[in-house]
Amino acid sequence: MNLISKEVMHVGEMASGAALTVPVYRIKGKQQGPDVYIQANMHGAEVQGNAVIFQLLEQLKTIELNGSITLVPYANPVGCNHKNGEYTLGRFDPITGVNWNRMYHFDESIIEPFAKAHLTDSIVEIERAFKALMVEQISQKLNHNIYGITTGQRIAYQLQRLAHQADLVLDLHTGPISSKHLYCPDYARASAEYFDIPHVLFIPNGFDGALDEATFCPWWYLQLKFAELGRDFPITKTATNQGKDAVIKESFTVELGSQEQIDLDVAHEDALGILSYLQYQGVINSNDFHPKTMVRYSCMLEDYKALYSPMGGMVDYLAEFGQPLAAGEPLARILRMDNYGDGDPLHYISLEDDVIPILHFASASVNQGTELYKVFSKYSIL
């Protein structure tokens, strides 16, 4: 039976002086292996990840670990509690308007001097020193910023400091009304097949403010810089190295379905899919977890398109998630009762290309220009 430790991390203060806190659970592995960081609920309404963390903790009680695992539910206590009537908002910081998942930090200028200073060091020495550098950078942002930082940055940086101490990072999210999909860095394509997720978005190996990017980009850029300097520094498992003589550094955003709801039975299945990936990476000492056989569709991020409503009205969402939809087939129909009797009350929305619908807007009531759907516009079978 594994010992699960718990601490409460103080991430800020409210106007009343009440503390903003986040629970942090840790399970320490008995052997040498990759360390893992998993967080959930950075966006207030995206709650299924908390149920998945619960199911992971239940499973991990009795699984032998090679590496250690840190799990953080309720990662954003402000977003979790940002309600408007019966709805949870919590996608954007209500003070600054910034997306909660765009406040993480990466400074590319650290890469070149570090690579030159550590060019002849061992892989173990490089990994230890680079982790320490990234943690120290975040600590400096937190504790030595003359002009201070925002509430959202204070929360994000403390989460990021935990994530930088890991080798594998999973950030659990959901969409509005959504199918399951995975944001996968382009260099880590081989790992996508080990999650039980049928739709994969391959994202550029660059930084745009999200946690997955903030934790894999430093290692990716370091690999590139070492290559320029004539040194091989692999950061992912391949068919040739199988993780040997490499530091395995991967981060993913895992989209677990729709917001504002949890399903503990589905969360159990989601947890098994994550354990399949962790087994592949050697985190757990087991042979019990394997990816499901399924058709997996992939799409480049640049081909992940938003469809905006051409008019206001009441929307009947017709397209089935995750299934190819032929060009010209309707995704939705919009009801305009103001046109009844002297116009056309029904308008069908379709596209000229084959697509796979992935998610749609949470409400049936839309303004002209509301994002109706997100779709894979150019896709292939993984």
CSV table of C-alpha atoms in Angstrom, one decimal:
chain,number,residue,atom,x,y,z
A,1,MET,CA,0.0,0.0,0.0
A,2,ASN,CA,1.5,3.3,-1.1
A,3,LEU,CA,1.6,6.2,1.4
A,4,ILE,CA,-0.3,9.3,0.0
A,5,SER,CA,0.9,12.5,1.6
A,6,LYS,CA,-1.1,15.7,1.5
A,7,GLU,CA,-0.2,19.3,2.0
A,8,VAL,CA,-2.2,22.5,1.6
A,9,MET,CA,-0.4,25.1,-0.6
A,10,HIS,CA,-1.1,28.8,0.0
A,11,VAL,CA,-1.5,30.5,-3.3
A,12,GLY,CA,-2.8,33.9,-2.4
A,13,GLU,CA,-5.2,36.0,-0.3
A,14,MET,CA,-8.6,37.5,-0.7
A,15,ALA,CA,-9.5,41.0,0.2
A,16,SER,CA,-10.8,39.8,3.5
A,17,GLY,CA,-7.5,38.2,4.3
A,18,ALA,CA,-8.9,34.7,3.8
A,19,ALA,CA,-6.3,32.4,2.3
A,20,LEU,CA,-6.5,30.9,-1.2
A,21,THR,CA,-5.3,27.3,-0.9
A,22,VAL,CA,-4.8,24.3,-3.1
A,23,PRO,CA,-4.5,20.7,-2.0
A,24,VAL,CA,-1.3,18.8,-3.2
A,25,TYR,CA,-1.1,15.0,-3.0
A,26,ARG,CA,2.2,13.2,-3.4
A,27,ILE,CA,3.0,9.5,-3.8
A,28,LYS,CA,6.7,8.7,-3.7
A,29,GLY,CA,8.1,5.9,-5.8
A,30,LYS,CA,10.4,3.2,-4.4
A,31,GLN,CA,12.7,3.1,-7.4
A,32,GLN,CA,14.3,5.4,-9.9
A,33,GLY,CA,11.8,6.6,-12.6
A,34,PRO,CA,10.2,9.6,-14.2
A,35,ASP,CA,8.4,12.0,-11.9
A,36,VAL,CA,4.9,13.1,-12.8
A,37,TYR,CA,2.8,16.2,-12.2
A,38,ILE,CA,-1.0,16.2,-12.8
A,39,GLN,CA,-3.3,19.1,-12.2
A,40,ALA,CA,-7.0,19.8,-12.8
A,41,ASN,CA,-9.6,22.5,-12.7
A,42,MET,CA,-7.5,25.5,-13.7
A,43,HIS,CA,-10.6,26.8,-15.5
A,44,GLY,CA,-13.5,27.0,-13.0
A,45,ALA,CA,-16.2,25.0,-14.9
A,46,GLU,CA,-13.8,22.3,-16.0
A,47,VAL,CA,-14.4,19.9,-13.1
A,48,GLN,CA,-14.1,16.3,-14.5
A,49,GLY,CA,-10.3,16.3,-13.9
A,50,ASN,CA,-10.9,16.4,-10.2
A,51,ALA,CA,-12.9,13.1,-10.5
A,52,VAL,CA,-10.0,11.7,-12.6
A,53,ILE,CA,-7.5,12.6,-9.9
A,54,PHE,CA,-9.7,10.9,-7.3
A,55,GLN,CA,-9.8,7.7,-9.4
A,56,LEU,CA,-6.0,7.9,-10.0
A,57,LEU,CA,-5.4,8.2,-6.2
A,58,GLU,CA,-7.6,5.2,-5.6
A,59,GLN,CA,-5.7,3.2,-8.2
A,60,LEU,CA,-2.2,4.4,-7.1
A,61,LYS,CA,-2.7,3.2,-3.6
A,62,THR,CA,-1.7,-0.3,-4.6
A,63,ILE,CA,0.5,0.2,-7.7
A,64,GLU,CA,4.2,-0.1,-7.4
A,65,LEU,CA,5.8,3.1,-8.5
A,66,ASN,CA,9.2,3.6,-10.1
A,67,GLY,CA,8.8,7.4,-10.2
A,68,SER,CA,6.9,9.8,-7.9
A,69,ILE,CA,3.6,11.4,-8.7
A,70,THR,CA,2.2,14.8,-7.6
A,71,LEU,CA,-1.5,15.5,-8.1
A,72,VAL,CA,-3.3,18.8,-7.7
A,73,PRO,CA,-7.1,19.0,-7.9
A,74,TYR,CA,-8.9,22.4,-7.6
A,75,ALA,CA,-5.7,24.1,-9.0
A,76,ASN,CA,-7.4,27.5,-9.3
A,77,PRO,CA,-9.4,28.3,-6.1
A,78,VAL,CA,-10.6,31.6,-7.6
A,79,GLY,CA,-11.9,30.1,-10.8
A,80,CYS,CA,-13.5,27.2,-9.0
A,81,ASN,CA,-15.7,29.6,-7.0
A,82,HIS,CA,-16.4,32.1,-9.8
A,83,LYS,CA,-20.2,31.6,-10.1
A,84,ASN,CA,-22.9,33.6,-11.9
A,85,GLY,CA,-26.2,32.2,-10.8
A,86,GLU,CA,-26.2,28.5,-11.4
A,87,TYR,CA,-23.2,28.7,-13.8
A,88,THR,CA,-19.5,28.5,-13.1
A,89,LEU,CA,-17.5,31.0,-15.1
A,90,GLY,CA,-13.8,30.8,-14.2
A,91,ARG,CA,-12.2,30.7,-17.7
A,92,PHE,CA,-10.8,34.2,-17.4
A,93,ASP,CA,-9.4,36.2,-14.5
A,94,PRO,CA,-12.3,38.5,-13.7
A,95,ILE,CA,-9.9,41.3,-12.8
A,96,THR,CA,-7.5,41.3,-15.8
A,97,GLY,CA,-9.6,39.4,-18.3
A,98,VAL,CA,-6.7,37.1,-19.1
A,99,ASN,CA,-7.3,33.4,-19.7
A,100,TRP,CA,-6.2,31.5,-16.5
A,101,ASN,CA,-4.3,29.1,-18.7
A,102,ARG,CA,-2.2,31.8,-20.4
A,103,MET,CA,-0.3,33.1,-17.4
A,104,TYR,CA,2.6,30.8,-17.2
A,105,HIS,CA,6.2,31.8,-17.8
A,106,PHE,CA,9.0,30.9,-20.2
A,107,ASP,CA,12.1,33.0,-21.0
A,108,GLU,CA,13.9,31.7,-24.0
A,109,SER,CA,16.9,33.8,-23.3
A,110,ILE,CA,18.1,31.3,-20.6
A,111,ILE,CA,18.7,28.5,-23.1
A,112,GLU,CA,21.8,29.5,-25.0
A,113,PRO,CA,24.0,30.5,-22.0
A,114,PHE,CA,22.9,27.4,-20.1
A,115,ALA,CA,23.7,25.1,-23.1
A,116,LYS,CA,27.1,26.6,-23.6
A,117,ALA,CA,27.9,26.4,-19.9
A,118,HIS,CA,26.9,22.7,-19.6
A,119,LEU,CA,27.9,21.4,-23.1
A,120,THR,CA,30.2,18.7,-21.8
A,121,ASP,CA,28.3,17.8,-18.7
A,122,SER,CA,26.6,14.4,-18.3
A,123,ILE,CA,22.9,14.0,-19.1
A,124,VAL,CA,22.2,13.6,-15.4
A,125,GLU,CA,24.1,16.7,-14.5
A,126,ILE,CA,22.3,18.7,-17.3
A,127,GLU,CA,18.9,17.6,-16.2
A,128,ARG,CA,19.5,18.4,-12.5
A,129,ALA,CA,21.0,21.8,-13.3
A,130,PHE,CA,18.3,22.8,-15.8
A,131,LYS,CA,15.4,21.8,-13.5
A,132,ALA,CA,17.0,23.8,-10.7
A,133,LEU,CA,17.4,26.8,-13.1
A,134,MET,CA,13.7,26.7,-14.1
A,135,VAL,CA,12.5,26.4,-10.5
A,136,GLU,CA,14.8,29.2,-9.4
A,137,GLN,CA,13.4,31.4,-12.3
A,138,ILE,CA,9.9,30.9,-11.1
A,139,SER,CA,10.8,31.5,-7.5
A,140,GLN,CA,12.4,34.8,-8.5
A,141,LYS,CA,9.2,35.8,-10.3
A,142,LEU,CA,7.2,35.0,-7.2
A,143,ASN,CA,9.4,36.5,-4.5
A,144,HIS,CA,11.5,39.2,-6.1
A,145,ASN,CA,9.3,41.1,-8.4
A,146,ILE,CA,9.6,44.8,-7.6
A,147,TYR,CA,6.2,45.7,-9.0
A,148,GLY,CA,4.4,42.6,-7.9
A,149,ILE,CA,2.4,40.1,-9.9
A,150,THR,CA,-1.3,39.5,-10.5
A,151,THR,CA,-3.5,37.1,-8.6
A,152,GLY,CA,-3.6,34.8,-11.6
A,153,GLN,CA,0.2,34.9,-12.1
A,154,ARG,CA,0.7,34.1,-8.4
A,155,ILE,CA,-1.4,31.0,-8.7
A,156,ALA,CA,0.1,29.9,-12.0
A,157,TYR,CA,3.7,30.4,-11.0
A,158,GLN,CA,3.2,28.3,-7.9
A,159,LEU,CA,1.7,25.5,-9.9
A,160,GLN,CA,4.4,25.8,-12.5
A,161,ARG,CA,7.1,25.5,-9.8
A,162,LEU,CA,5.7,22.1,-8.9
A,163,ALA,CA,5.4,21.1,-12.6
A,164,HIS,CA,9.0,22.0,-13.3
A,165,GLN,CA,10.2,19.4,-10.8
A,166,ALA,CA,8.5,16.7,-12.9
A,167,ASP,CA,9.4,15.0,-16.1
A,168,LEU,CA,5.9,14.3,-17.4
A,169,VAL,CA,3.1,16.9,-17.0
A,170,LEU,CA,-0.6,16.4,-17.6
A,171,ASP,CA,-3.0,19.4,-17.4
A,172,LEU,CA,-6.6,18.1,-17.2
A,173,HIS,CA,-9.3,20.3,-18.8
A,174,THR,CA,-12.6,20.0,-20.5
A,175,GLY,CA,-14.4,21.9,-23.3
A,176,PRO,CA,-17.8,23.5,-23.2
A,177,ILE,CA,-19.8,20.6,-24.7
A,178,SER,CA,-17.0,18.4,-26.0
A,179,SER,CA,-15.6,15.1,-27.0
A,180,LYS,CA,-12.3,13.9,-25.5
A,181,HIS,CA,-9.2,15.3,-27.2
A,182,LEU,CA,-5.5,15.6,-26.5
A,183,TYR,CA,-3.1,18.5,-27.2
A,184,CYS,CA,0.2,16.8,-28.0
A,185,PRO,CA,3.5,18.5,-28.8
A,186,ASP,CA,4.6,17.7,-32.3
A,187,TYR,CA,7.8,16.0,-31.1
A,188,ALA,CA,5.9,13.6,-28.8
A,189,ARG,CA,3.6,12.1,-31.4
A,190,ALA,CA,4.5,8.5,-30.5
A,191,SER,CA,3.1,9.0,-27.0
A,192,ALA,CA,-0.4,10.0,-28.2
A,193,GLU,CA,-1.3,6.4,-28.9
A,194,TYR,CA,-1.0,5.5,-25.3
A,195,PHE,CA,-3.9,7.6,-24.1
A,196,ASP,CA,-7.4,6.3,-24.6
A,197,ILE,CA,-8.4,9.5,-26.4
A,198,PRO,CA,-9.6,9.3,-30.0
A,199,HIS,CA,-8.8,12.9,-31.2
A,200,VAL,CA,-5.3,14.3,-31.1
A,201,LEU,CA,-4.3,17.9,-31.8
A,202,PHE,CA,-0.6,18.2,-32.7
A,203,ILE,CA,0.6,21.6,-31.5
A,204,PRO,CA,3.8,23.5,-32.5
A,205,ASN,CA,6.8,23.1,-30.1
A,206,GLY,CA,6.5,26.7,-29.1
A,207,PHE,CA,5.2,28.8,-26.2
A,208,ASP,CA,1.9,30.6,-26.0
A,209,GLY,CA,1.4,30.9,-22.3
A,210,ALA,CA,-0.2,27.5,-21.4
A,211,LEU,CA,1.1,25.1,-18.8
A,212,ASP,CA,1.9,22.3,-21.2
A,213,GLU,CA,4.0,24.7,-23.3
A,214,ALA,CA,5.7,26.3,-20.3
A,215,THR,CA,6.9,22.9,-19.2
A,216,PHE,CA,8.0,21.2,-22.5
A,217,CYS,CA,9.2,24.2,-24.4
A,218,PRO,CA,12.3,24.8,-22.3
A,219,TRP,CA,13.5,21.3,-22.9
A,220,TRP,CA,12.6,21.4,-26.6
A,221,TYR,CA,14.6,24.6,-27.1
A,222,LEU,CA,17.5,23.2,-25.0
A,223,GLN,CA,17.6,20.2,-27.3
A,224,LEU,CA,17.7,22.4,-30.3
A,225,LYS,CA,20.5,24.6,-28.9
A,226,PHE,CA,22.6,21.5,-28.0
A,227,ALA,CA,22.1,20.2,-31.5
A,228,GLU,CA,23.4,23.6,-32.9
A,229,LEU,CA,26.5,23.1,-30.6
A,230,GLY,CA,27.1,19.6,-31.8
A,231,ARG,CA,25.6,17.6,-29.0
A,232,ASP,CA,22.7,15.1,-29.1
A,233,PHE,CA,20.2,15.6,-26.2
A,234,PRO,CA,17.1,13.6,-26.8
A,235,ILE,CA,14.0,14.4,-24.7
A,236,THR,CA,11.5,11.7,-25.7
A,237,LYS,CA,11.4,8.0,-26.1
A,238,THR,CA,11.9,6.8,-29.7
A,239,ALA,CA,12.0,3.4,-31.4
A,240,THR,CA,15.8,3.6,-31.4
A,241,ASN,CA,16.6,4.9,-27.9
A,242,GLN,CA,13.6,3.4,-26.0
A,243,GLY,CA,14.2,6.1,-23.4
A,244,LYS,CA,17.8,5.1,-22.8
A,245,ASP,CA,20.4,7.9,-22.8
A,246,ALA,CA,17.6,10.4,-22.9
A,247,VAL,CA,15.7,12.7,-20.5
A,248,ILE,CA,12.0,12.1,-21.1
A,249,LYS,CA,10.3,15.4,-21.0
A,250,GLU,CA,6.7,15.6,-22.2
A,251,SER,CA,3.6,17.7,-21.4
A,252,PHE,CA,0.0,17.4,-22.5
A,253,THR,CA,-3.3,19.2,-22.1
A,254,VAL,CA,-5.9,16.4,-21.7
A,255,GLU,CA,-9.5,17.4,-22.6
A,256,LEU,CA,-11.8,15.1,-20.8
A,257,GLY,CA,-15.2,16.0,-22.2
A,258,SER,CA,-17.7,18.6,-21.2
A,259,GLN,CA,-17.6,21.3,-18.5
A,260,GLU,CA,-19.9,21.7,-15.5
A,261,GLN,CA,-20.3,18.0,-14.8
A,262,ILE,CA,-18.5,15.0,-13.4
A,263,ASP,CA,-19.0,11.3,-14.1
A,264,LEU,CA,-17.0,9.1,-11.7
A,265,ASP,CA,-17.4,6.0,-13.8
A,266,VAL,CA,-16.1,7.7,-16.9
A,267,ALA,CA,-13.3,9.2,-14.7
A,268,HIS,CA,-12.3,5.7,-13.8
A,269,GLU,CA,-11.9,4.9,-17.5
A,270,ASP,CA,-10.0,8.1,-18.0
A,271,ALA,CA,-7.7,7.2,-15.1
A,272,LEU,CA,-6.9,3.8,-16.7
A,273,GLY,CA,-6.0,5.6,-19.9
A,274,ILE,CA,-3.5,7.9,-18.0
A,275,LEU,CA,-2.1,4.8,-16.3
A,276,SER,CA,-1.5,3.3,-19.7
A,277,TYR,CA,0.6,6.3,-20.6
A,278,LEU,CA,2.5,6.2,-17.3
A,279,GLN,CA,3.2,2.5,-17.7
A,280,TYR,CA,4.6,3.2,-21.2
A,281,GLN,CA,6.9,5.8,-19.7
A,282,GLY,CA,8.1,3.5,-16.9
A,283,VAL,CA,6.5,5.5,-14.1
A,284,ILE,CA,4.6,2.5,-12.7
A,285,ASN,CA,6.0,-1.0,-12.3
A,286,SER,CA,3.1,-2.9,-14.0
A,287,ASN,CA,2.0,-4.6,-17.1
A,288,ASP,CA,-1.7,-4.3,-16.4
A,289,PHE,CA,-2.5,-1.1,-18.3
A,290,HIS,CA,-2.7,-0.9,-22.1
A,291,PRO,CA,-4.2,1.5,-24.5
A,292,LYS,CA,-7.6,0.6,-26.0
A,293,THR,CA,-7.8,-0.4,-29.6
A,294,MET,CA,-9.6,2.5,-31.3
A,295,VAL,CA,-9.5,4.7,-34.4
A,296,ARG,CA,-7.5,7.8,-33.4
A,297,TYR,CA,-7.9,10.9,-35.6
A,298,SER,CA,-5.2,13.6,-35.6
A,299,CYS,CA,-5.1,17.2,-36.8
A,300,MET,CA,-2.5,20.0,-36.8
A,301,LEU,CA,-3.4,22.9,-34.5
A,302,GLU,CA,-3.5,25.3,-37.5
A,303,ASP,CA,-6.2,23.1,-39.0
A,304,TYR,CA,-8.4,23.1,-35.9
A,305,LYS,CA,-11.0,25.6,-37.0
A,306,ALA,CA,-13.6,27.6,-35.2
A,307,LEU,CA,-17.0,28.1,-36.9
A,308,TYR,CA,-18.8,31.3,-35.9
A,309,SER,CA,-22.5,31.8,-36.1
A,310,PRO,CA,-23.6,33.7,-39.2
A,311,MET,CA,-26.6,35.0,-37.3
A,312,GLY,CA,-28.2,35.3,-33.9
A,313,GLY,CA,-30.8,32.8,-32.8
A,314,MET,CA,-31.5,29.5,-31.1
A,315,VAL,CA,-29.2,26.7,-32.1
A,316,ASP,CA,-30.1,23.0,-32.5
A,317,TYR,CA,-26.7,21.3,-32.6
A,318,LEU,CA,-27.0,18.4,-35.0
A,319,ALA,CA,-23.5,17.1,-35.7
A,320,GLU,CA,-22.2,14.0,-33.7
A,321,PHE,CA,-19.0,14.6,-31.9
A,322,GLY,CA,-15.9,12.8,-33.1
A,323,GLN,CA,-17.3,11.4,-36.3
A,324,PRO,CA,-16.3,12.6,-39.8
A,325,LEU,CA,-19.0,14.8,-41.3
A,326,ALA,CA,-19.2,15.0,-45.1
A,327,ALA,CA,-19.0,18.4,-46.8
A,328,GLY,CA,-22.5,19.9,-47.1
A,329,GLU,CA,-24.0,17.9,-44.2
A,330,PRO,CA,-25.5,20.2,-41.6
A,331,LEU,CA,-23.7,20.8,-38.3
A,332,ALA,CA,-26.6,22.8,-36.8
A,333,ARG,CA,-29.8,24.6,-37.5
A,334,ILE,CA,-30.7,28.0,-36.2
A,335,LEU,CA,-34.3,28.9,-35.2
A,336,ARG,CA,-35.4,32.4,-35.7
A,337,MET,CA,-39.0,32.7,-34.4
A,338,ASP,CA,-39.0,36.5,-35.3
A,339,ASN,CA,-39.1,35.4,-38.9
A,340,TYR,CA,-42.0,33.0,-38.5
A,341,GLY,CA,-44.9,33.9,-40.8
A,342,ASP,CA,-43.0,36.5,-42.9
A,343,GLY,CA,-39.6,34.8,-43.5
A,344,ASP,CA,-37.6,31.7,-43.0
A,345,PRO,CA,-37.5,30.6,-39.4
A,346,LEU,CA,-35.0,27.8,-39.9
A,347,HIS,CA,-31.4,28.2,-41.2
A,348,TYR,CA,-29.1,25.2,-41.7
A,349,ILE,CA,-25.4,25.6,-41.1
A,350,SER,CA,-22.9,23.4,-43.1
A,351,LEU,CA,-19.3,23.6,-44.4
A,352,GLU,CA,-17.8,23.0,-47.8
A,353,ASP,CA,-15.1,20.6,-46.4
A,354,ASP,CA,-15.1,17.3,-44.7
A,355,VAL,CA,-14.6,17.9,-40.9
A,356,ILE,CA,-14.8,16.2,-37.5
A,357,PRO,CA,-16.8,18.2,-35.0
A,358,ILE,CA,-14.9,18.2,-31.6
A,359,LEU,CA,-16.9,20.7,-29.4
A,360,HIS,CA,-19.6,23.2,-29.5
A,361,PHE,CA,-20.8,26.2,-27.5
A,362,ALA,CA,-22.5,25.4,-24.3
A,363,SER,CA,-25.7,27.4,-24.8
A,364,ALA,CA,-28.5,27.2,-27.5
A,365,SER,CA,-28.9,30.9,-27.4
A,366,VAL,CA,-26.2,32.6,-29.6
A,367,ASN,CA,-25.4,36.1,-30.9
A,368,GLN,CA,-24.2,36.6,-34.4
A,369,GLY,CA,-20.4,35.8,-34.3
A,370,THR,CA,-20.6,33.4,-31.4
A,371,GLU,CA,-18.2,30.4,-31.7
A,372,LEU,CA,-20.6,27.5,-32.6
A,373,TYR,CA,-18.2,24.6,-33.2
A,374,LYS,CA,-14.6,23.7,-33.3
A,375,VAL,CA,-13.7,21.1,-35.9
A,376,PHE,CA,-10.8,19.2,-37.3
A,377,SER,CA,-10.7,20.6,-40.9
A,378,LYS,CA,-7.8,18.5,-42.2
A,379,TYR,CA,-7.4,15.3,-40.4
A,380,SER,CA,-5.8,11.9,-40.8
A,381,ILE,CA,-5.9,8.6,-38.9
A,382,LEU,CA,-3.1,8.4,-36.4
